[in-house]
């Protein structure tokens, strides 16, 4: 079995391996490709507009993640065309239909981008241009393959003319109209040709060559070669693009077995029905059947004994009966009691989430739906919606509650984070305590929640602003609690703040924990969002332009649930569409850095972690970095160590440490400057340095000294100081070891 997956970057190990397999295929199949170009693929993915093209990479891989082929597409959003840079299969696999599957996937993507045409190059299939019989055969097979889609070489132009005298074997430029039947206009074609030659072959094609080729386009519309291999009527040109655009809808088909017929139990089956009734006829969704996933996904975020308990307890409760927790030990310091009715409180946070025969089955199916939605995203879909109940965002690692049993959005996030960083945006009226709990100590999943302040809203015990994450996860949990009365304006201000944080985090995937209980009139909420507010929120979230999994959480006013959900999804689609063409420079935006010069006890561990993770320092040096913090904490100012800490949403992003050199009138030493890898290359080091200089100057300092090693690894450090106005004062030869001297730089502040 083969599946085609889009690769977003090379940040994670799984993609690193995929990418190196792609590079290997390029090396093996195209010996003429420059090694430098092969190396650059990863960078192109990370910096989509570096070449003034957005790079989109698809791989066809086996179940065991072995790459069988890949397609690399360049998208030009301004001129509105796509250029297929590579399509290649691993050796010995060309006959397996992989190329065809990849090309069809590429066409779907291109059609969804709404560009005017797809272009690519193909080596010549005329015997006079290609003297090698095997290659000629291969080139003919390729052009025959593309003819099946109606794609043929542009003719009657100088595109194939040699760049230098003696150049032979020049490729054709092939045009695929994507089944639109649209003729290739000359004005459009020349822009495309210029862009391709100037950007892609910048180092190869001189300007006069580009002009010559561009000026050779005379026909309007530009002519394509006659069909050579197949009959025109045999062309299968239609592109199945709708499915790429549509939102995958995965409904929990077993949700209604979980029906708690008790007064006030608002989490009822009619919720799903009332949403479906409105969204289904919209044409915006395509229904996907939930697929079963193994239990290991539950264990990845929930404690084993908790999962086991829910399964067992639900199975033991007689049909039609519900068991409500009523006694709650102070958790974690107790032993689980034996009596089943008492035991439920050991795993639960409230008195209104019952254990009954069907709760486990329905909740387990919700998990399958959430994972099916996540899977859709991995396969390249932009939005997938798990319309499920029971909801999940109140379920913590080892507890259930708030109508929730398993944390669907956390399980989906955990599943996706093997492929890239994930942000969970929880817009339910109630704080997403479960997801916060599960990812509280992790930095690969960002949790953001906008909710009614716990002072008056469930779950009451958490959701406060100062809960920011812990350890590795410090700064990766953002709570935005809002007052009892919230209108559109207040809400959108909070949402903007949340989206900034997410953009800053640069995730590959977004999970939207969608509670519709923020709506006017919801029996569990106090806010007053209306249909058009949901549409606007959708547009704002969609504009992040990230692939997203939407997971249904709360929302209980059945009269408006459907309308609000539909408005939100229409907004999302609109926002995604708008963002697709405009996301360039956001990679370098750095919002929300705060500098402080006070030191707190937690800085000891933070500094240690940061210095360690940069990978630049020996273990002894890491110890020294920590010792300086300890000195400062113990002795204060007289320690002689001054710090500037750069904090980013409560997380230490970088710091500098400096002090006056004893025995000098006003010379200072810059002892440390370190920036967390996530923030490197974004100007933070420079800001820390100038902030240090400012403070040194204010304290009467006149000269700053900084030393570094002469080794090659420190070339960028040396270049950094030089570019900040530091002069190499002297080198102490063989200082660290033979051949590794100490380079001393100085900057005068007067
Ligand atoms: Zn809620």
PDB file of C-alpha atoms in Angstrom, residues 268-512:
ATOM      1  CA  UNK A 268     -27.224  15.194  24.357  1.00  0.00           C
ATOM      2  CA  UNK A 269     -27.397  13.428  20.954  1.00  0.00           C
ATOM      3  CA  UNK A 270     -29.529  16.163  19.442  1.00  0.00           C
ATOM      4  CA  UNK A 271     -26.446  18.429  19.433  1.00  0.00           C
ATOM      5  CA  UNK A 272     -24.798  16.452  16.635  1.00  0.00           C
ATOM      6  CA  UNK A 273     -28.036  16.179  14.687  1.00  0.00           C
ATOM      7  CA  UNK A 274     -28.712  19.889  14.814  1.00  0.00           C
ATOM      8  CA  UNK A 275     -25.251  20.683  13.483  1.00  0.00           C
ATOM      9  CA  UNK A 276     -25.432  18.067  10.727  1.00  0.00           C
ATOM     10  CA  UNK A 277     -28.819  19.299   9.573  1.00  0.00           C
ATOM     11  CA  UNK A 278     -27.374  22.706   8.719  1.00  0.00           C
ATOM     12  CA  UNK A 279     -23.876  21.905   7.515  1.00  0.00           C
ATOM     13  CA  UNK A 280     -24.567  18.879   5.327  1.00  0.00           C
ATOM     14  CA  UNK A 281     -26.573  20.643   2.609  1.00  0.00           C
ATOM     15  CA  UNK A 282     -23.915  23.386   2.324  1.00  0.00           C
ATOM     16  CA  UNK A 283     -21.727  21.373  -0.075  1.00  0.00           C
ATOM     17  CA  UNK A 284     -18.709  22.435   1.944  1.00  0.00           C
ATOM     18  CA  UNK A 285     -18.095  19.008   3.427  1.00  0.00           C
ATOM     19  CA  UNK A 286     -17.294  15.553   2.217  1.00  0.00           C
ATOM     20  CA  UNK A 287     -18.113  12.726   4.592  1.00  0.00           C
ATOM     21  CA  UNK A 288     -15.359  10.321   5.541  1.00  0.00           C
ATOM     22  CA  UNK A 289     -16.075   7.139   7.468  1.00  0.00           C
ATOM     23  CA  UNK A 290     -14.318   6.893  10.830  1.00  0.00           C
ATOM     24  CA  UNK A 291     -11.537   4.324  10.848  1.00  0.00           C
ATOM     25  CA  UNK A 292     -10.546   2.217  13.831  1.00  0.00           C
ATOM     26  CA  UNK A 293      -7.240   3.076  15.490  1.00  0.00           C
ATOM     27  CA  UNK A 294      -5.462   0.971  18.118  1.00  0.00           C
ATOM     28  CA  UNK A 295      -5.575   1.694  21.854  1.00  0.00           C
ATOM     29  CA  UNK A 296      -1.946   2.779  21.877  1.00  0.00           C
ATOM     30  CA  UNK A 297      -3.112   6.263  20.910  1.00  0.00           C
ATOM     31  CA  UNK A 298      -5.087   6.471  24.160  1.00  0.00           C
ATOM     32  CA  UNK A 299      -2.102   5.385  26.194  1.00  0.00           C
ATOM     33  CA  UNK A 300       0.049   8.016  24.527  1.00  0.00           C
ATOM     34  CA  UNK A 301      -1.779  10.744  26.447  1.00  0.00           C
ATOM     35  CA  UNK A 302      -3.695   8.958  29.218  1.00  0.00           C
ATOM     36  CA  UNK A 303      -2.462   6.819  32.086  1.00  0.00           C
ATOM     37  CA  UNK A 304      -2.819   3.114  31.512  1.00  0.00           C
ATOM     38  CA  UNK A 305      -4.764   2.485  34.725  1.00  0.00           C
ATOM     39  CA  UNK A 306      -7.145   5.332  33.943  1.00  0.00           C
ATOM     40  CA  UNK A 307      -7.952   3.917  30.497  1.00  0.00           C
ATOM     41  CA  UNK A 308      -8.316   0.453  31.991  1.00  0.00           C
ATOM     42  CA  UNK A 309     -10.610   1.770  34.697  1.00  0.00           C
ATOM     43  CA  UNK A 310     -12.988   3.509  32.270  1.00  0.00           C
ATOM     44  CA  UNK A 311     -13.202   0.451  30.084  1.00  0.00           C
ATOM     45  CA  UNK A 312     -13.877  -1.871  33.016  1.00  0.00           C
ATOM     46  CA  UNK A 313     -16.193   0.390  34.978  1.00  0.00           C
ATOM     47  CA  UNK A 314     -18.405   1.154  31.973  1.00  0.00           C
ATOM     48  CA  UNK A 315     -18.649  -2.542  31.155  1.00  0.00           C
ATOM     49  CA  UNK A 316     -19.700  -3.358  34.725  1.00  0.00           C
ATOM     50  CA  UNK A 317     -22.505  -0.819  35.098  1.00  0.00           C
ATOM     51  CA  UNK A 318     -25.886  -2.408  34.271  1.00  0.00           C
ATOM     52  CA  UNK A 319     -27.551  -1.156  31.086  1.00  0.00           C
ATOM     53  CA  UNK A 320     -29.667   1.934  31.640  1.00  0.00           C
ATOM     54  CA  UNK A 321     -27.941   2.782  34.933  1.00  0.00           C
ATOM     55  CA  UNK A 322     -25.479   5.544  35.549  1.00  0.00           C
ATOM     56  CA  UNK A 323     -22.798   5.726  38.175  1.00  0.00           C
ATOM     57  CA  UNK A 324     -21.957   9.215  39.368  1.00  0.00           C
ATOM     58  CA  UNK A 325     -18.782   9.993  41.255  1.00  0.00           C
ATOM     59  CA  UNK A 326     -19.547  11.564  44.614  1.00  0.00           C
ATOM     60  CA  UNK A 327     -16.465  11.297  46.763  1.00  0.00           C
ATOM     61  CA  UNK A 328     -13.150  12.788  45.756  1.00  0.00           C
ATOM     62  CA  UNK A 329      -9.856  12.058  47.436  1.00  0.00           C
ATOM     63  CA  UNK A 330      -7.132  14.668  47.200  1.00  0.00           C
ATOM     64  CA  UNK A 331      -5.549  13.008  44.272  1.00  0.00           C
ATOM     65  CA  UNK A 332      -2.149  11.468  43.759  1.00  0.00           C
ATOM     66  CA  UNK A 333      -1.504  10.855  47.431  1.00  0.00           C
ATOM     67  CA  UNK A 334      -4.023   8.123  47.926  1.00  0.00           C
ATOM     68  CA  UNK A 335      -4.633   4.507  47.144  1.00  0.00           C
ATOM     69  CA  UNK A 336      -7.524   3.638  44.836  1.00  0.00           C
ATOM     70  CA  UNK A 337     -10.523   2.384  46.846  1.00  0.00           C
ATOM     71  CA  UNK A 338     -12.159  -0.958  46.010  1.00  0.00           C
ATOM     72  CA  UNK A 339     -15.858  -0.056  46.053  1.00  0.00           C
ATOM     73  CA  UNK A 340     -16.813   0.795  42.406  1.00  0.00           C
ATOM     74  CA  UNK A 341     -19.075   3.743  43.234  1.00  0.00           C
ATOM     75  CA  UNK A 342     -16.358   5.302  45.357  1.00  0.00           C
ATOM     76  CA  UNK A 343     -13.602   4.467  42.888  1.00  0.00           C
ATOM     77  CA  UNK A 344     -15.122   6.648  40.175  1.00  0.00           C
ATOM     78  CA  UNK A 345     -14.205   9.737  42.188  1.00  0.00           C
ATOM     79  CA  UNK A 346     -10.594   8.626  42.140  1.00  0.00           C
ATOM     80  CA  UNK A 347     -10.535   9.280  38.401  1.00  0.00           C
ATOM     81  CA  UNK A 348     -13.062  12.068  38.028  1.00  0.00           C
ATOM     82  CA  UNK A 349     -13.123  15.806  38.640  1.00  0.00           C
ATOM     83  CA  UNK A 350     -16.847  16.454  39.103  1.00  0.00           C
ATOM     84  CA  UNK A 351     -20.226  14.975  39.992  1.00  0.00           C
ATOM     85  CA  UNK A 352     -22.030  15.231  36.679  1.00  0.00           C
ATOM     86  CA  UNK A 353     -20.069  13.027  34.282  1.00  0.00           C
ATOM     87  CA  UNK A 354     -21.482   9.535  34.694  1.00  0.00           C
ATOM     88  CA  UNK A 355     -20.059   6.105  34.100  1.00  0.00           C
ATOM     89  CA  UNK A 356     -22.494   3.968  32.140  1.00  0.00           C
ATOM     90  CA  UNK A 357     -22.559   1.045  29.760  1.00  0.00           C
ATOM     91  CA  UNK A 358     -22.185   3.103  26.600  1.00  0.00           C
ATOM     92  CA  UNK A 359     -19.993   5.998  27.709  1.00  0.00           C
ATOM     93  CA  UNK A 360     -16.784   4.100  27.005  1.00  0.00           C
ATOM     94  CA  UNK A 361     -17.918   2.832  23.588  1.00  0.00           C
ATOM     95  CA  UNK A 362     -19.080   6.243  22.431  1.00  0.00           C
ATOM     96  CA  UNK A 363     -15.979   7.985  23.764  1.00  0.00           C
ATOM     97  CA  UNK A 364     -13.717   5.408  22.169  1.00  0.00           C
ATOM     98  CA  UNK A 365     -15.413   5.995  18.825  1.00  0.00           C
ATOM     99  CA  UNK A 366     -14.906   9.750  19.236  1.00  0.00           C
ATOM    100  CA  UNK A 367     -11.193   9.048  19.523  1.00  0.00           C
ATOM    101  CA  UNK A 368     -11.267   7.088  16.243  1.00  0.00           C
ATOM    102  CA  UNK A 369     -13.016  10.032  14.594  1.00  0.00           C
ATOM    103  CA  UNK A 370     -10.462  12.539  15.863  1.00  0.00           C
ATOM    104  CA  UNK A 371      -7.632  10.334  14.595  1.00  0.00           C
ATOM    105  CA  UNK A 372      -9.336   9.807  11.236  1.00  0.00           C
ATOM    106  CA  UNK A 373      -9.538  13.593  10.921  1.00  0.00           C
ATOM    107  CA  UNK A 374      -5.852  13.922  11.766  1.00  0.00           C
ATOM    108  CA  UNK A 375      -5.026  11.244   9.217  1.00  0.00           C
ATOM    109  CA  UNK A 376      -6.894  13.196   6.531  1.00  0.00           C
ATOM    110  CA  UNK A 377      -4.666  16.172   7.256  1.00  0.00           C
ATOM    111  CA  UNK A 378      -1.533  14.062   6.931  1.00  0.00           C
ATOM    112  CA  UNK A 379      -2.770  12.966   3.544  1.00  0.00           C
ATOM    113  CA  UNK A 380      -2.808  16.577   2.454  1.00  0.00           C
ATOM    114  CA  UNK A 381      -6.323  17.767   3.267  1.00  0.00           C
ATOM    115  CA  UNK A 382      -6.398  21.301   4.622  1.00  0.00           C
ATOM    116  CA  UNK A 383      -9.349  21.084   7.015  1.00  0.00           C
ATOM    117  CA  UNK A 384     -10.916  18.054   8.686  1.00  0.00           C
ATOM    118  CA  UNK A 385     -13.794  18.242  11.139  1.00  0.00           C
ATOM    119  CA  UNK A 386     -14.510  15.570  13.730  1.00  0.00           C
ATOM    120  CA  UNK A 387     -18.119  16.162  14.666  1.00  0.00           C
ATOM    121  CA  UNK A 388     -18.208  14.089  17.783  1.00  0.00           C
ATOM    122  CA  UNK A 389     -19.589  13.614  21.220  1.00  0.00           C
ATOM    123  CA  UNK A 390     -18.838  12.948  23.977  1.00  0.00           C
ATOM    124  CA  UNK A 391     -16.371  15.844  23.903  1.00  0.00           C
ATOM    125  CA  UNK A 392     -12.858  15.558  25.306  1.00  0.00           C
ATOM    126  CA  UNK A 393     -11.061  18.728  26.318  1.00  0.00           C
ATOM    127  CA  UNK A 394     -11.735  18.419  30.073  1.00  0.00           C
ATOM    128  CA  UNK A 395     -10.255  14.916  30.227  1.00  0.00           C
ATOM    129  CA  UNK A 396      -6.823  15.050  31.802  1.00  0.00           C
ATOM    130  CA  UNK A 397      -4.033  12.524  31.744  1.00  0.00           C
ATOM    131  CA  UNK A 398      -5.624  10.490  34.512  1.00  0.00           C
ATOM    132  CA  UNK A 399      -9.104  11.888  34.997  1.00  0.00           C
ATOM    133  CA  UNK A 400     -12.393  12.460  33.251  1.00  0.00           C
ATOM    134  CA  UNK A 401     -15.060  15.068  33.826  1.00  0.00           C
ATOM    135  CA  UNK A 402     -17.031  17.919  32.275  1.00  0.00           C
ATOM    136  CA  UNK A 403     -18.926  15.440  30.032  1.00  0.00           C
ATOM    137  CA  UNK A 404     -15.514  14.319  28.697  1.00  0.00           C
ATOM    138  CA  UNK A 405     -13.864  10.883  28.950  1.00  0.00           C
ATOM    139  CA  UNK A 406     -10.923  10.764  26.548  1.00  0.00           C
ATOM    140  CA  UNK A 407      -9.181  13.883  25.350  1.00  0.00           C
ATOM    141  CA  UNK A 408      -9.837  13.714  21.616  1.00  0.00           C
ATOM    142  CA  UNK A 409      -7.955  16.845  20.694  1.00  0.00           C
ATOM    143  CA  UNK A 410      -4.900  15.876  22.743  1.00  0.00           C
ATOM    144  CA  UNK A 411      -4.883  12.423  21.152  1.00  0.00           C
ATOM    145  CA  UNK A 412      -5.022  13.968  17.680  1.00  0.00           C
ATOM    146  CA  UNK A 413      -2.270  16.422  18.623  1.00  0.00           C
ATOM    147  CA  UNK A 414      -0.079  13.644  19.945  1.00  0.00           C
ATOM    148  CA  UNK A 415      -0.611  11.698  16.740  1.00  0.00           C
ATOM    149  CA  UNK A 416       0.259  14.662  14.525  1.00  0.00           C
ATOM    150  CA  UNK A 417       3.256  15.830  16.489  1.00  0.00           C
ATOM    151  CA  UNK A 418       5.290  12.938  15.087  1.00  0.00           C
ATOM    152  CA  UNK A 419       5.074  14.893  11.827  1.00  0.00           C
ATOM    153  CA  UNK A 420       5.491  18.485  12.975  1.00  0.00           C
ATOM    154  CA  UNK A 421       4.799  20.918  15.787  1.00  0.00           C
ATOM    155  CA  UNK A 422       1.156  21.230  16.788  1.00  0.00           C
ATOM    156  CA  UNK A 423      -0.799  24.113  18.281  1.00  0.00           C
ATOM    157  CA  UNK A 424      -4.107  23.476  20.027  1.00  0.00           C
ATOM    158  CA  UNK A 425      -6.423  26.451  20.041  1.00  0.00           C
ATOM    159  CA  UNK A 426      -9.303  25.851  22.431  1.00  0.00           C
ATOM    160  CA  UNK A 427     -12.165  28.251  21.786  1.00  0.00           C
ATOM    161  CA  UNK A 428     -14.703  26.484  23.983  1.00  0.00           C
ATOM    162  CA  UNK A 429     -16.296  28.720  26.611  1.00  0.00           C
ATOM    163  CA  UNK A 430     -14.712  26.508  29.269  1.00  0.00           C
ATOM    164  CA  UNK A 431     -11.006  26.204  29.890  1.00  0.00           C
ATOM    165  CA  UNK A 432      -9.303  23.277  28.128  1.00  0.00           C
ATOM    166  CA  UNK A 433      -7.840  21.929  31.357  1.00  0.00           C
ATOM    167  CA  UNK A 434      -7.311  18.434  29.945  1.00  0.00           C
ATOM    168  CA  UNK A 435      -5.135  19.459  27.029  1.00  0.00           C
ATOM    169  CA  UNK A 436      -3.254  21.881  29.260  1.00  0.00           C
ATOM    170  CA  UNK A 437      -2.550  19.101  31.761  1.00  0.00           C
ATOM    171  CA  UNK A 438      -1.401  16.644  29.113  1.00  0.00           C
ATOM    172  CA  UNK A 439       1.058  18.955  27.367  1.00  0.00           C
ATOM    173  CA  UNK A 440       2.040  21.152  30.310  1.00  0.00           C
ATOM    174  CA  UNK A 441       5.671  20.075  30.315  1.00  0.00           C
ATOM    175  CA  UNK A 442       6.194  19.897  26.558  1.00  0.00           C
ATOM    176  CA  UNK A 443       7.357  22.375  23.976  1.00  0.00           C
ATOM    177  CA  UNK A 444       6.334  20.530  20.811  1.00  0.00           C
ATOM    178  CA  UNK A 445       2.635  21.097  21.428  1.00  0.00           C
ATOM    179  CA  UNK A 446       1.461  24.610  22.211  1.00  0.00           C
ATOM    180  CA  UNK A 447      -1.819  24.872  24.117  1.00  0.00           C
ATOM    181  CA  UNK A 448      -3.825  28.095  23.924  1.00  0.00           C
ATOM    182  CA  UNK A 449      -7.241  28.521  25.502  1.00  0.00           C
ATOM    183  CA  UNK A 450      -9.667  31.445  25.457  1.00  0.00           C
ATOM    184  CA  UNK A 451     -12.340  30.935  28.098  1.00  0.00           C
ATOM    185  CA  UNK A 452     -14.559  32.279  30.846  1.00  0.00           C
ATOM    186  CA  UNK A 453     -12.438  33.131  33.879  1.00  0.00           C
ATOM    187  CA  UNK A 454     -12.207  30.198  36.315  1.00  0.00           C
ATOM    188  CA  UNK A 455     -13.314  32.571  39.062  1.00  0.00           C
ATOM    189  CA  UNK A 456     -16.861  32.008  37.768  1.00  0.00           C
ATOM    190  CA  UNK A 457     -16.636  29.305  35.084  1.00  0.00           C
ATOM    191  CA  UNK A 458     -16.007  25.560  35.043  1.00  0.00           C
ATOM    192  CA  UNK A 459     -13.494  23.944  35.735  1.00  0.00           C
ATOM    193  CA  UNK A 460     -12.841  26.612  38.455  1.00  0.00           C
ATOM    194  CA  UNK A 461      -9.476  25.241  39.570  1.00  0.00           C
ATOM    195  CA  UNK A 462      -7.410  26.111  36.555  1.00  0.00           C
ATOM    196  CA  UNK A 463      -7.337  28.251  33.459  1.00  0.00           C
ATOM    197  CA  UNK A 464      -5.618  31.193  35.120  1.00  0.00           C
ATOM    198  CA  UNK A 465      -3.307  33.415  33.166  1.00  0.00           C
ATOM    199  CA  UNK A 466      -0.232  32.559  35.216  1.00  0.00           C
ATOM    200  CA  UNK A 467      -0.343  28.890  34.206  1.00  0.00           C
ATOM    201  CA  UNK A 468       2.253  29.003  31.460  1.00  0.00           C
ATOM    202  CA  UNK A 469       3.723  25.534  31.342  1.00  0.00           C
ATOM    203  CA  UNK A 470       6.526  23.938  33.243  1.00  0.00           C
ATOM    204  CA  UNK A 471      10.087  22.783  32.562  1.00  0.00           C
ATOM    205  CA  UNK A 472      10.561  22.193  28.834  1.00  0.00           C
ATOM    206  CA  UNK A 473       6.995  23.361  28.399  1.00  0.00           C
ATOM    207  CA  UNK A 474       7.477  26.720  30.044  1.00  0.00           C
ATOM    208  CA  UNK A 475       5.883  29.370  27.841  1.00  0.00           C
ATOM    209  CA  UNK A 476       3.986  26.809  25.790  1.00  0.00           C
ATOM    210  CA  UNK A 477       0.651  27.148  27.515  1.00  0.00           C
ATOM    211  CA  UNK A 478      -1.286  30.365  27.104  1.00  0.00           C
ATOM    212  CA  UNK A 479      -4.514  30.986  28.994  1.00  0.00           C
ATOM    213  CA  UNK A 480      -6.649  33.950  28.086  1.00  0.00           C
ATOM    214  CA  UNK A 481      -9.425  34.089  30.693  1.00  0.00           C
ATOM    215  CA  UNK A 482     -12.127  36.638  29.904  1.00  0.00           C
ATOM    216  CA  UNK A 483     -14.829  38.302  32.046  1.00  0.00           C
ATOM    217  CA  UNK A 484     -18.450  37.237  32.325  1.00  0.00           C
ATOM    218  CA  UNK A 485     -19.637  39.603  29.681  1.00  0.00           C
ATOM    219  CA  UNK A 486     -17.841  39.363  26.355  1.00  0.00           C
ATOM    220  CA  UNK A 487     -18.944  40.830  23.046  1.00  0.00           C
ATOM    221  CA  UNK A 488     -17.500  40.575  19.566  1.00  0.00           C
ATOM    222  CA  UNK A 489     -14.881  43.239  20.070  1.00  0.00           C
ATOM    223  CA  UNK A 490     -13.490  41.845  23.317  1.00  0.00           C
ATOM    224  CA  UNK A 491     -13.471  38.371  21.878  1.00  0.00           C
ATOM    225  CA  UNK A 492     -11.612  39.282  18.737  1.00  0.00           C
ATOM    226  CA  UNK A 493      -8.983  41.110  20.724  1.00  0.00           C
ATOM    227  CA  UNK A 494      -8.347  37.945  22.705  1.00  0.00           C
ATOM    228  CA  UNK A 495      -8.397  35.830  19.558  1.00  0.00           C
ATOM    229  CA  UNK A 496      -5.830  38.094  17.895  1.00  0.00           C
ATOM    230  CA  UNK A 497      -3.558  37.630  20.883  1.00  0.00           C
ATOM    231  CA  UNK A 498      -3.983  33.859  20.703  1.00  0.00           C
ATOM    232  CA  UNK A 499      -3.286  33.796  16.961  1.00  0.00           C
ATOM    233  CA  UNK A 500      -0.158  35.887  17.372  1.00  0.00           C
ATOM    234  CA  UNK A 501       1.147  33.384  19.857  1.00  0.00           C
ATOM    235  CA  UNK A 502       0.368  30.518  17.481  1.00  0.00           C
ATOM    236  CA  UNK A 503       1.985  32.239  14.528  1.00  0.00           C
ATOM    237  CA  UNK A 504       5.023  32.870  16.637  1.00  0.00           C
ATOM    238  CA  UNK A 505       5.233  29.162  17.514  1.00  0.00           C
ATOM    239  CA  UNK A 506       5.218  28.249  13.800  1.00  0.00           C
ATOM    240  CA  UNK A 507       3.412  24.946  14.075  1.00  0.00           C
ATOM    241  CA  UNK A 508       2.846  22.625  11.146  1.00  0.00           C
ATOM    242  CA  UNK A 509      -0.664  21.763  12.319  1.00  0.00           C
ATOM    243  CA  UNK A 510      -3.459  23.498  14.131  1.00  0.00           C
ATOM    244  CA  UNK A 511      -6.039  21.731  16.225  1.00  0.00           C
ATOM    245  CA  UNK A 512      -9.115  23.785  16.862  1.00  0.00           C
TER     246      UNK A 512
END
